Amino acid sequence: MEKFAKIFFLALCMVAMAGCIRDKIEPCPPLTVTLEVTDKNWFNIDEVAAEGLAEPMDENLPFREFVQSLSYELIDVETGDPVASGVYDVTHDGQTETLSFDGALPFGQYELVVWGNVSSIPGKSSLSTDGVMLHEDGKWGADNVYHYAGILDYNYDSAFYSAGLERTVGCLLVEATELPSGMDFSIKDVDGVHGTVGKGFVYDVPESVHTELDWGADATSVKTETCLGPTPDGDDASLTIKFRDMDLYVEGETGWPYEIASDPVDITMERNRMTVIKYNYEADGFHIMILVNGQWEQMHQMGID
């Protein structure tokens, strides 16, 4: 009888201990990714700011001051199948954004692809494999598109990750001075910049971009900024700019007698870098300068002196 009581007591203890151990097992942590903005300022913003042509962004501003909308897709590396996706606007005032996935997601390797400031990709079925069009139909500047792509090894000990969003485009800043009075409209044509960017910053073939800007008032000087895709490695793009006095335009008249145009010049566009060109109009035409490493260098037709 005493032996039976001891066995019964030991059995109760084992059950109690098993219950305690089970109570201490925590649920699997969900895969969570904290998104940060890596490229809050252009790489060369300090030298451009030193010329009084731009101001650095405050790096403590909310996430949404840099990225207003997010598109993301989580892909199972083993199967290649997407397991989660979303498109939404960023509305809070925090400096980071958090993506948290279903706790039922199995452990394994996943690829996360994120686009910032791309609310949708018309005609594309997958955010991960198709490119983002930077210049719609070759017109206007690109959106300030951000991107991240990386592999996440999700397991019990590695469930929390940080990811930095980087710019996909560069900025063309043009300043024109000493223009004839009455000018109020400008046209820029850039030939030879990438028009599409894919996952992992893979850029597609170059294209031409045409932009027009109505200044809203007459001016003898003007400054414009346009986001553009980078130029292919080792190649340049061609930039031509025209200035018009739209007040003197006569409907039906051929040509633009109230227009001044520059000769084409070669420029290089880089991701997250400003290309700064200054056009000074004089009696013999435009004198064109480019800002290089904090110094102004003279440009000639299709090149730099």
PDB file of C-alpha atoms in Angstrom:
ATOM      1  CA  MET A   1       0.000   0.000   0.000  1.00  0.00           C
ATOM      2  CA  GLU A   2       2.816   2.359   0.953  1.00  0.00           C
ATOM      3  CA  LYS A   3       4.609   1.524  -2.314  1.00  0.00           C
ATOM      4  CA  PHE A   4       1.441   2.294  -4.299  1.00  0.00           C
ATOM      5  CA  ALA A   5       1.097   5.657  -2.523  1.00  0.00           C
ATOM      6  CA  LYS A   6       4.667   6.611  -3.430  1.00  0.00           C
ATOM      7  CA  ILE A   7       4.098   5.708  -7.076  1.00  0.00           C
ATOM      8  CA  PHE A   8       0.874   7.730  -7.126  1.00  0.00           C
ATOM      9  CA  PHE A   9       2.644  10.712  -5.527  1.00  0.00           C
ATOM     10  CA  LEU A  10       5.497  10.575  -8.067  1.00  0.00           C
ATOM     11  CA  ALA A  11       3.001  10.422 -10.917  1.00  0.00           C
ATOM     12  CA  LEU A  12       1.250  13.534  -9.616  1.00  0.00           C
ATOM     13  CA  CYS A  13       4.576  15.359  -9.385  1.00  0.00           C
ATOM     14  CA  MET A  14       5.477  14.451 -12.961  1.00  0.00           C
ATOM     15  CA  VAL A  15       2.137  15.711 -14.232  1.00  0.00           C
ATOM     16  CA  ALA A  16       2.563  18.949 -12.290  1.00  0.00           C
ATOM     17  CA  MET A  17       6.109  19.449 -13.577  1.00  0.00           C
ATOM     18  CA  ALA A  18       5.049  18.785 -17.155  1.00  0.00           C
ATOM     19  CA  GLY A  19       2.327  21.382 -16.778  1.00  0.00           C
ATOM     20  CA  CYS A  20       4.820  23.948 -15.491  1.00  0.00           C
ATOM     21  CA  ILE A  21       7.211  23.306 -18.372  1.00  0.00           C
ATOM     22  CA  ARG A  22       4.404  23.594 -20.918  1.00  0.00           C
ATOM     23  CA  ASP A  23       3.240  26.863 -19.376  1.00  0.00           C
ATOM     24  CA  LYS A  24       6.722  28.348 -19.857  1.00  0.00           C
ATOM     25  CA  ILE A  25       6.897  27.613 -23.599  1.00  0.00           C
ATOM     26  CA  GLU A  26       6.196  30.913 -25.363  1.00  0.00           C
ATOM     27  CA  PRO A  27       4.430  31.102 -28.738  1.00  0.00           C
ATOM     28  CA  CYS A  28       6.586  31.486 -31.842  1.00  0.00           C
ATOM     29  CA  PRO A  29       7.419  35.178 -32.334  1.00  0.00           C
ATOM     30  CA  PRO A  30       5.910  36.584 -35.555  1.00  0.00           C
ATOM     31  CA  LEU A  31       8.278  37.693 -38.306  1.00  0.00           C
ATOM     32  CA  THR A  32       8.653  41.435 -37.775  1.00  0.00           C
ATOM     33  CA  VAL A  33      10.590  43.890 -39.955  1.00  0.00           C
ATOM     34  CA  THR A  34      11.321  47.480 -38.955  1.00  0.00           C
ATOM     35  CA  LEU A  35      11.699  49.690 -42.025  1.00  0.00           C
ATOM     36  CA  GLU A  36      13.988  52.706 -41.890  1.00  0.00           C
ATOM     37  CA  VAL A  37      14.784  55.355 -44.500  1.00  0.00           C
ATOM     38  CA  THR A  38      18.486  55.088 -45.324  1.00  0.00           C
ATOM     39  CA  ASP A  39      18.678  57.817 -47.976  1.00  0.00           C
ATOM     40  CA  LYS A  40      17.083  60.790 -46.258  1.00  0.00           C
ATOM     41  CA  ASN A  41      19.413  63.223 -48.026  1.00  0.00           C
ATOM     42  CA  TRP A  42      21.216  63.151 -51.351  1.00  0.00           C
ATOM     43  CA  PHE A  43      24.823  61.952 -51.109  1.00  0.00           C
ATOM     44  CA  ASN A  44      26.187  65.376 -52.139  1.00  0.00           C
ATOM     45  CA  ILE A  45      23.597  67.580 -50.438  1.00  0.00           C
ATOM     46  CA  ASP A  46      26.243  69.383 -48.357  1.00  0.00           C
ATOM     47  CA  GLU A  47      28.160  70.716 -51.372  1.00  0.00           C
ATOM     48  CA  VAL A  48      24.903  71.736 -53.100  1.00  0.00           C
ATOM     49  CA  ALA A  49      23.708  73.456 -49.928  1.00  0.00           C
ATOM     50  CA  ALA A  50      27.030  75.316 -49.734  1.00  0.00           C
ATOM     51  CA  GLU A  51      26.101  76.964 -53.057  1.00  0.00           C
ATOM     52  CA  GLY A  52      22.726  78.025 -51.658  1.00  0.00           C
ATOM     53  CA  LEU A  53      20.864  75.806 -54.132  1.00  0.00           C
ATOM     54  CA  ALA A  54      19.254  73.284 -51.757  1.00  0.00           C
ATOM     55  CA  GLU A  55      18.650  72.629 -48.079  1.00  0.00           C
ATOM     56  CA  PRO A  56      19.283  69.294 -46.307  1.00  0.00           C
ATOM     57  CA  MET A  57      16.266  67.457 -44.964  1.00  0.00           C
ATOM     58  CA  ASP A  58      15.990  67.129 -41.198  1.00  0.00           C
ATOM     59  CA  GLU A  59      16.836  63.471 -40.601  1.00  0.00           C
ATOM     60  CA  ASN A  60      14.573  63.376 -37.543  1.00  0.00           C
ATOM     61  CA  LEU A  61      11.441  64.000 -39.592  1.00  0.00           C
ATOM     62  CA  PRO A  62       8.718  61.323 -39.615  1.00  0.00           C
ATOM     63  CA  PHE A  63       9.009  58.351 -41.963  1.00  0.00           C
ATOM     64  CA  ARG A  64       6.129  59.678 -44.084  1.00  0.00           C
ATOM     65  CA  GLU A  65       8.052  62.866 -44.911  1.00  0.00           C
ATOM     66  CA  PHE A  66      10.295  60.666 -47.056  1.00  0.00           C
ATOM     67  CA  VAL A  67       8.043  57.722 -47.923  1.00  0.00           C
ATOM     68  CA  GLN A  68       4.319  58.398 -48.212  1.00  0.00           C
ATOM     69  CA  SER A  69       3.184  54.973 -49.422  1.00  0.00           C
ATOM     70  CA  LEU A  70       4.467  51.390 -49.225  1.00  0.00           C
ATOM     71  CA  SER A  71       4.080  48.334 -51.429  1.00  0.00           C
ATOM     72  CA  TYR A  72       5.540  45.063 -50.179  1.00  0.00           C
ATOM     73  CA  GLU A  73       5.613  41.355 -50.923  1.00  0.00           C
ATOM     74  CA  LEU A  74       6.949  38.435 -48.846  1.00  0.00           C
ATOM     75  CA  ILE A  75       8.007  35.409 -50.909  1.00  0.00           C
ATOM     76  CA  ASP A  76       8.781  31.854 -49.787  1.00  0.00           C
ATOM     77  CA  VAL A  77      12.309  31.270 -51.118  1.00  0.00           C
ATOM     78  CA  GLU A  78      11.851  27.492 -51.382  1.00  0.00           C
ATOM     79  CA  THR A  79       8.635  27.588 -53.417  1.00  0.00           C
ATOM     80  CA  GLY A  80       8.871  31.036 -54.985  1.00  0.00           C
ATOM     81  CA  ASP A  81       5.278  31.694 -53.935  1.00  0.00           C
ATOM     82  CA  PRO A  82       4.188  34.992 -52.370  1.00  0.00           C
ATOM     83  CA  VAL A  83       2.783  34.480 -48.871  1.00  0.00           C
ATOM     84  CA  ALA A  84       1.895  38.071 -47.974  1.00  0.00           C
ATOM     85  CA  SER A  85       1.588  41.439 -49.709  1.00  0.00           C
ATOM     86  CA  GLY A  86       0.153  44.871 -49.137  1.00  0.00           C
ATOM     87  CA  VAL A  87      -0.185  48.412 -50.453  1.00  0.00           C
ATOM     88  CA  TYR A  88      -1.004  51.284 -48.114  1.00  0.00           C
ATOM     89  CA  ASP A  89      -0.354  54.928 -47.226  1.00  0.00           C
ATOM     90  CA  VAL A  90       1.864  55.853 -44.284  1.00  0.00           C
ATOM     91  CA  THR A  91      -0.034  58.216 -41.978  1.00  0.00           C
ATOM     92  CA  HIS A  92       1.688  58.112 -38.566  1.00  0.00           C
ATOM     93  CA  ASP A  93       4.433  60.413 -37.268  1.00  0.00           C
ATOM     94  CA  GLY A  94       6.973  57.747 -36.259  1.00  0.00           C
ATOM     95  CA  GLN A  95      10.469  57.626 -37.744  1.00  0.00           C
ATOM     96  CA  THR A  96      10.185  53.943 -38.681  1.00  0.00           C
ATOM     97  CA  GLU A  97       7.513  51.660 -40.117  1.00  0.00           C
ATOM     98  CA  THR A  98       6.852  48.090 -38.939  1.00  0.00           C
ATOM     99  CA  LEU A  99       5.738  45.109 -41.009  1.00  0.00           C
ATOM    100  CA  SER A 100       4.506  42.233 -38.827  1.00  0.00           C
ATOM    101  CA  PHE A 101       3.463  38.977 -40.458  1.00  0.00           C
ATOM    102  CA  ASP A 102       1.049  36.243 -39.365  1.00  0.00           C
ATOM    103  CA  GLY A 103       2.328  34.241 -36.394  1.00  0.00           C
ATOM    104  CA  ALA A 104       1.232  31.066 -38.202  1.00  0.00           C
ATOM    105  CA  LEU A 105       3.904  31.663 -40.858  1.00  0.00           C
ATOM    106  CA  PRO A 106       6.211  28.596 -40.889  1.00  0.00           C
ATOM    107  CA  PHE A 107       9.888  29.022 -40.110  1.00  0.00           C
ATOM    108  CA  GLY A 108      12.055  29.245 -43.228  1.00  0.00           C
ATOM    109  CA  GLN A 109      13.726  31.617 -45.659  1.00  0.00           C
ATOM    110  CA  TYR A 110      11.688  34.461 -47.097  1.00  0.00           C
ATOM    111  CA  GLU A 111      12.481  37.250 -49.526  1.00  0.00           C
ATOM    112  CA  LEU A 112      11.042  40.645 -48.652  1.00  0.00           C
ATOM    113  CA  VAL A 113      10.602  43.168 -51.475  1.00  0.00           C
ATOM    114  CA  VAL A 114       9.509  46.697 -50.576  1.00  0.00           C
ATOM    115  CA  TRP A 115       8.812  49.739 -52.742  1.00  0.00           C
ATOM    116  CA  GLY A 116       8.301  53.203 -51.304  1.00  0.00           C
ATOM    117  CA  ASN A 117       6.219  55.894 -53.020  1.00  0.00           C
ATOM    118  CA  VAL A 118       4.843  53.368 -55.496  1.00  0.00           C
ATOM    119  CA  SER A 119       1.158  52.943 -54.749  1.00  0.00           C
ATOM    120  CA  SER A 120       0.593  50.521 -57.626  1.00  0.00           C
ATOM    121  CA  ILE A 121       2.324  49.042 -60.633  1.00  0.00           C
ATOM    122  CA  PRO A 122      -0.086  49.212 -63.600  1.00  0.00           C
ATOM    123  CA  GLY A 123      -0.183  46.034 -65.631  1.00  0.00           C
ATOM    124  CA  LYS A 124       2.191  44.187 -63.311  1.00  0.00           C
ATOM    125  CA  SER A 125       1.150  41.093 -61.411  1.00  0.00           C
ATOM    126  CA  SER A 126       4.102  40.804 -59.044  1.00  0.00           C
ATOM    127  CA  LEU A 127       5.978  43.453 -57.125  1.00  0.00           C
ATOM    128  CA  SER A 128       9.008  41.188 -56.838  1.00  0.00           C
ATOM    129  CA  THR A 129       9.711  40.216 -60.429  1.00  0.00           C
ATOM    130  CA  ASP A 130       8.456  43.156 -62.496  1.00  0.00           C
ATOM    131  CA  GLY A 131      10.018  46.577 -62.703  1.00  0.00           C
ATOM    132  CA  VAL A 132       8.732  49.927 -61.538  1.00  0.00           C
ATOM    133  CA  MET A 133       8.302  52.515 -64.284  1.00  0.00           C
ATOM    134  CA  LEU A 134      10.164  55.648 -63.228  1.00  0.00           C
ATOM    135  CA  HIS A 135       8.969  58.074 -65.924  1.00  0.00           C
ATOM    136  CA  GLU A 136       5.400  57.573 -67.050  1.00  0.00           C
ATOM    137  CA  ASP A 137       5.406  57.345 -70.870  1.00  0.00           C
ATOM    138  CA  GLY A 138       8.740  59.185 -70.943  1.00  0.00           C
ATOM    139  CA  LYS A 139       7.119  62.338 -69.598  1.00  0.00           C
ATOM    140  CA  TRP A 140       7.710  64.325 -66.444  1.00  0.00           C
ATOM    141  CA  GLY A 141      10.131  63.459 -63.730  1.00  0.00           C
ATOM    142  CA  ALA A 142      10.236  60.268 -61.741  1.00  0.00           C
ATOM    143  CA  ASP A 143       8.635  59.802 -58.364  1.00  0.00           C
ATOM    144  CA  ASN A 144      11.073  59.715 -55.452  1.00  0.00           C
ATOM    145  CA  VAL A 145      10.956  55.905 -55.423  1.00  0.00           C
ATOM    146  CA  TYR A 146      12.581  53.934 -52.577  1.00  0.00           C
ATOM    147  CA  HIS A 147      13.406  50.217 -52.554  1.00  0.00           C
ATOM    148  CA  TYR A 148      14.565  47.298 -50.410  1.00  0.00           C
ATOM    149  CA  ALA A 149      15.033  43.620 -51.275  1.00  0.00           C
ATOM    150  CA  GLY A 150      16.587  41.025 -48.985  1.00  0.00           C
ATOM    151  CA  ILE A 151      16.474  37.457 -47.672  1.00  0.00           C
ATOM    152  CA  LEU A 152      15.168  36.897 -44.133  1.00  0.00           C
ATOM    153  CA  ASP A 153      16.010  33.634 -42.331  1.00  0.00           C
ATOM    154  CA  TYR A 154      12.978  33.308 -40.070  1.00  0.00           C
ATOM    155  CA  ASN A 155      13.376  31.018 -37.053  1.00  0.00           C
ATOM    156  CA  TYR A 156      12.693  31.074 -33.319  1.00  0.00           C
ATOM    157  CA  ASP A 157      15.890  33.000 -32.581  1.00  0.00           C
ATOM    158  CA  SER A 158      15.731  35.284 -35.649  1.00  0.00           C
ATOM    159  CA  ALA A 159      12.308  36.823 -35.955  1.00  0.00           C
ATOM    160  CA  PHE A 160      13.104  40.539 -35.760  1.00  0.00           C
ATOM    161  CA  TYR A 161      14.844  42.350 -38.621  1.00  0.00           C
ATOM    162  CA  SER A 162      15.672  45.903 -39.699  1.00  0.00           C
ATOM    163  CA  ALA A 163      15.676  46.973 -43.348  1.00  0.00           C
ATOM    164  CA  GLY A 164      16.794  50.243 -44.934  1.00  0.00           C
ATOM    165  CA  LEU A 165      14.950  51.819 -47.852  1.00  0.00           C
ATOM    166  CA  GLU A 166      17.237  53.411 -50.455  1.00  0.00           C
ATOM    167  CA  ARG A 167      16.452  55.797 -53.298  1.00  0.00           C
ATOM    168  CA  THR A 168      16.321  54.449 -56.834  1.00  0.00           C
ATOM    169  CA  VAL A 169      16.604  57.829 -58.593  1.00  0.00           C
ATOM    170  CA  GLY A 170      18.855  60.852 -58.837  1.00  0.00           C
ATOM    171  CA  CYS A 171      17.999  64.555 -58.944  1.00  0.00           C
ATOM    172  CA  LEU A 172      18.715  66.943 -61.819  1.00  0.00           C
ATOM    173  CA  LEU A 173      18.885  70.502 -60.464  1.00  0.00           C
ATOM    174  CA  VAL A 174      19.013  73.233 -63.107  1.00  0.00           C
ATOM    175  CA  GLU A 175      19.551  76.916 -62.318  1.00  0.00           C
ATOM    176  CA  ALA A 176      19.207  79.493 -65.100  1.00  0.00           C
ATOM    177  CA  THR A 177      20.276  83.122 -64.608  1.00  0.00           C
ATOM    178  CA  GLU A 178      20.342  86.395 -66.584  1.00  0.00           C
ATOM    179  CA  LEU A 179      17.509  85.252 -68.844  1.00  0.00           C
ATOM    180  CA  PRO A 180      15.832  87.789 -71.161  1.00  0.00           C
ATOM    181  CA  SER A 181      12.837  89.465 -69.564  1.00  0.00           C
ATOM    182  CA  GLY A 182       9.474  87.833 -70.107  1.00  0.00           C
ATOM    183  CA  MET A 183      10.562  84.204 -69.904  1.00  0.00           C
ATOM    184  CA  ASP A 184       7.969  82.094 -68.074  1.00  0.00           C
ATOM    185  CA  PHE A 185       8.194  78.527 -69.402  1.00  0.00           C
ATOM    186  CA  SER A 186      10.935  75.887 -69.666  1.00  0.00           C
ATOM    187  CA  ILE A 187      11.328  72.553 -71.436  1.00  0.00           C
ATOM    188  CA  LYS A 188      13.928  69.898 -70.626  1.00  0.00           C
ATOM    189  CA  ASP A 189      14.779  66.873 -72.756  1.00  0.00           C
ATOM    190  CA  VAL A 190      17.033  64.195 -71.303  1.00  0.00           C
ATOM    191  CA  ASP A 191      18.025  61.280 -73.533  1.00  0.00           C
ATOM    192  CA  GLY A 192      19.712  58.202 -72.051  1.00  0.00           C
ATOM    193  CA  VAL A 193      18.492  57.626 -68.480  1.00  0.00           C
ATOM    194  CA  HIS A 194      17.089  54.364 -67.155  1.00  0.00           C
ATOM    195  CA  GLY A 195      13.303  54.287 -67.243  1.00  0.00           C
ATOM    196  CA  THR A 196      12.576  51.156 -65.199  1.00  0.00           C
ATOM    197  CA  VAL A 197      14.022  49.694 -62.000  1.00  0.00           C
ATOM    198  CA  GLY A 198      13.506  46.111 -60.872  1.00  0.00           C
ATOM    199  CA  LYS A 199      14.080  44.120 -57.714  1.00  0.00           C
ATOM    200  CA  GLY A 200      17.551  44.602 -56.270  1.00  0.00           C
ATOM    201  CA  PHE A 201      18.155  47.883 -58.154  1.00  0.00           C
ATOM    202  CA  VAL A 202      18.375  46.207 -61.556  1.00  0.00           C
ATOM    203  CA  TYR A 203      17.744  48.935 -64.143  1.00  0.00           C
ATOM    204  CA  ASP A 204      16.264  48.476 -67.603  1.00  0.00           C
ATOM    205  CA  VAL A 205      17.272  50.009 -70.949  1.00  0.00           C
ATOM    206  CA  PRO A 206      17.676  53.812 -71.221  1.00  0.00           C
ATOM    207  CA  GLU A 207      14.932  56.089 -72.483  1.00  0.00           C
ATOM    208  CA  SER A 208      14.201  59.749 -73.230  1.00  0.00           C
ATOM    209  CA  VAL A 209      12.368  61.984 -70.770  1.00  0.00           C
ATOM    210  CA  HIS A 210      10.549  65.197 -71.723  1.00  0.00           C
ATOM    211  CA  THR A 211       9.491  67.666 -69.027  1.00  0.00           C
ATOM    212  CA  GLU A 212       7.722  71.026 -69.235  1.00  0.00           C
ATOM    213  CA  LEU A 213       7.257  73.644 -66.528  1.00  0.00           C
ATOM    214  CA  ASP A 214       5.046  76.729 -66.489  1.00  0.00           C
ATOM    215  CA  TRP A 215       6.660  79.080 -63.972  1.00  0.00           C
ATOM    216  CA  GLY A 216       3.429  80.976 -63.356  1.00  0.00           C
ATOM    217  CA  ALA A 217       5.151  84.361 -63.696  1.00  0.00           C
ATOM    218  CA  ASP A 218       7.858  86.087 -65.712  1.00  0.00           C
ATOM    219  CA  ALA A 219      11.377  85.648 -64.357  1.00  0.00           C
ATOM    220  CA  THR A 220      14.975  86.305 -65.348  1.00  0.00           C
ATOM    221  CA  SER A 221      16.210  83.445 -63.182  1.00  0.00           C
ATOM    222  CA  VAL A 222      14.710  80.096 -62.275  1.00  0.00           C
ATOM    223  CA  LYS A 223      15.643  76.877 -60.475  1.00  0.00           C
ATOM    224  CA  THR A 224      14.065  73.493 -61.179  1.00  0.00           C
ATOM    225  CA  GLU A 225      14.534  70.013 -59.712  1.00  0.00           C
ATOM    226  CA  THR A 226      13.583  66.793 -61.497  1.00  0.00           C
ATOM    227  CA  CYS A 227      13.971  63.194 -60.295  1.00  0.00           C
ATOM    228  CA  LEU A 228      15.374  60.932 -63.016  1.00  0.00           C
ATOM    229  CA  GLY A 229      16.597  57.378 -63.323  1.00  0.00           C
ATOM    230  CA  PRO A 230      20.396  56.953 -63.365  1.00  0.00           C
ATOM    231  CA  THR A 231      22.429  56.704 -66.549  1.00  0.00           C
ATOM    232  CA  PRO A 232      23.890  53.293 -67.480  1.00  0.00           C
ATOM    233  CA  ASP A 233      27.342  52.567 -66.069  1.00  0.00           C
ATOM    234  CA  GLY A 234      29.996  54.184 -68.238  1.00  0.00           C
ATOM    235  CA  ASP A 235      27.488  56.153 -70.329  1.00  0.00           C
ATOM    236  CA  ASP A 236      26.150  59.698 -70.308  1.00  0.00           C
ATOM    237  CA  ALA A 237      22.780  61.226 -71.033  1.00  0.00           C
ATOM    238  CA  SER A 238      22.167  64.219 -73.287  1.00  0.00           C
ATOM    239  CA  LEU A 239      20.459  67.292 -71.763  1.00  0.00           C
ATOM    240  CA  THR A 240      18.817  70.056 -73.803  1.00  0.00           C
ATOM    241  CA  ILE A 241      16.837  72.912 -72.283  1.00  0.00           C
ATOM    242  CA  LYS A 242      14.646  75.627 -73.834  1.00  0.00           C
ATOM    243  CA  PHE A 243      13.126  78.776 -72.350  1.00  0.00           C
ATOM    244  CA  ARG A 244      10.025  80.489 -73.747  1.00  0.00           C
ATOM    245  CA  ASP A 245       7.966  83.629 -73.328  1.00  0.00           C
ATOM    246  CA  MET A 246       4.467  82.174 -73.565  1.00  0.00           C
ATOM    247  CA  ASP A 247       2.804  85.604 -73.324  1.00  0.00           C
ATOM    248  CA  LEU A 248       4.038  86.452 -76.834  1.00  0.00           C
ATOM    249  CA  TYR A 249       2.914  83.211 -78.426  1.00  0.00           C
ATOM    250  CA  VAL A 250       0.529  83.693 -81.353  1.00  0.00           C
ATOM    251  CA  GLU A 251      -1.771  80.753 -82.050  1.00  0.00           C
ATOM    252  CA  GLY A 252      -1.160  79.275 -85.468  1.00  0.00           C
ATOM    253  CA  GLU A 253       2.305  80.780 -85.781  1.00  0.00           C
ATOM    254  CA  THR A 254       4.945  78.275 -86.846  1.00  0.00           C
ATOM    255  CA  GLY A 255       7.978  77.805 -84.666  1.00  0.00           C
ATOM    256  CA  TRP A 256       8.814  79.596 -81.452  1.00  0.00           C
ATOM    257  CA  PRO A 257      10.401  82.990 -82.220  1.00  0.00           C
ATOM    258  CA  TYR A 258      10.285  83.834 -78.504  1.00  0.00           C
ATOM    259  CA  GLU A 259      12.430  80.883 -77.460  1.00  0.00           C
ATOM    260  CA  ILE A 260      16.066  80.485 -76.504  1.00  0.00           C
ATOM    261  CA  ALA A 261      17.626  77.019 -76.485  1.00  0.00           C
ATOM    262  CA  SER A 262      20.876  75.581 -75.183  1.00  0.00           C
ATOM    263  CA  ASP A 263      23.195  73.254 -77.018  1.00  0.00           C
ATOM    264  CA  PRO A 264      23.055  69.634 -75.787  1.00  0.00           C
ATOM    265  CA  VAL A 265      25.472  68.736 -73.001  1.00  0.00           C
ATOM    266  CA  ASP A 266      26.475  65.364 -71.580  1.00  0.00           C
ATOM    267  CA  ILE A 267      25.433  64.645 -68.002  1.00  0.00           C
ATOM    268  CA  THR A 268      25.674  61.670 -65.669  1.00  0.00           C
ATOM    269  CA  MET A 269      22.814  60.770 -63.350  1.00  0.00           C
ATOM    270  CA  GLU A 270      23.489  58.592 -60.303  1.00  0.00           C
ATOM    271  CA  ARG A 271      21.262  57.006 -57.714  1.00  0.00           C
ATOM    272  CA  ASN A 272      20.718  59.312 -54.700  1.00  0.00           C
ATOM    273  CA  ARG A 273      23.002  62.023 -56.083  1.00  0.00           C
ATOM    274  CA  MET A 274      22.218  65.516 -57.354  1.00  0.00           C
ATOM    275  CA  THR A 275      23.495  66.568 -60.781  1.00  0.00           C
ATOM    276  CA  VAL A 276      23.665  70.377 -60.691  1.00  0.00           C
ATOM    277  CA  ILE A 277      23.827  72.450 -63.902  1.00  0.00           C
ATOM    278  CA  LYS A 278      23.913  76.261 -64.120  1.00  0.00           C
ATOM    279  CA  TYR A 279      22.887  78.110 -67.301  1.00  0.00           C
ATOM    280  CA  ASN A 280      24.000  81.754 -67.465  1.00  0.00           C
ATOM    281  CA  TYR A 281      22.616  83.599 -70.495  1.00  0.00           C
ATOM    282  CA  GLU A 282      24.944  86.141 -72.117  1.00  0.00           C
ATOM    283  CA  ALA A 283      25.101  88.010 -75.421  1.00  0.00           C
ATOM    284  CA  ASP A 284      26.819  85.116 -77.184  1.00  0.00           C
ATOM    285  CA  GLY A 285      24.479  82.471 -75.760  1.00  0.00           C
ATOM    286  CA  PHE A 286      24.501  80.194 -72.753  1.00  0.00           C
ATOM    287  CA  HIS A 287      27.544  79.644 -70.585  1.00  0.00           C
ATOM    288  CA  ILE A 288      26.953  76.284 -68.915  1.00  0.00           C
ATOM    289  CA  MET A 289      28.594  75.108 -65.690  1.00  0.00           C
ATOM    290  CA  ILE A 290      28.384  71.860 -63.718  1.00  0.00           C
ATOM    291  CA  LEU A 291      29.056  71.430 -60.003  1.00  0.00           C
ATOM    292  CA  VAL A 292      31.710  68.731 -59.467  1.00  0.00           C
ATOM    293  CA  ASN A 293      33.065  67.992 -55.981  1.00  0.00           C
ATOM    294  CA  GLY A 294      32.116  71.453 -54.783  1.00  0.00           C
ATOM    295  CA  GLN A 295      33.711  73.237 -57.779  1.00  0.00           C
ATOM    296  CA  TRP A 296      32.092  74.750 -60.886  1.00  0.00           C
ATOM    297  CA  GLU A 297      33.463  73.457 -64.195  1.00  0.00           C
ATOM    298  CA  GLN A 298      32.736  74.876 -67.632  1.00  0.00           C
ATOM    299  CA  MET A 299      30.686  72.686 -69.965  1.00  0.00           C
ATOM    300  CA  HIS A 300      30.707  72.788 -73.759  1.00  0.00           C
ATOM    301  CA  GLN A 301      28.475  71.146 -76.291  1.00  0.00           C
ATOM    302  CA  MET A 302      28.314  67.421 -75.418  1.00  0.00           C
ATOM    303  CA  GLY A 303      31.054  67.526 -72.783  1.00  0.00           C
ATOM    304  CA  ILE A 304      33.053  69.290 -70.069  1.00  0.00           C
ATOM    305  CA  ASP A 305      36.015  71.564 -70.624  1.00  0.00           C
TER     306      ASP A 305
END
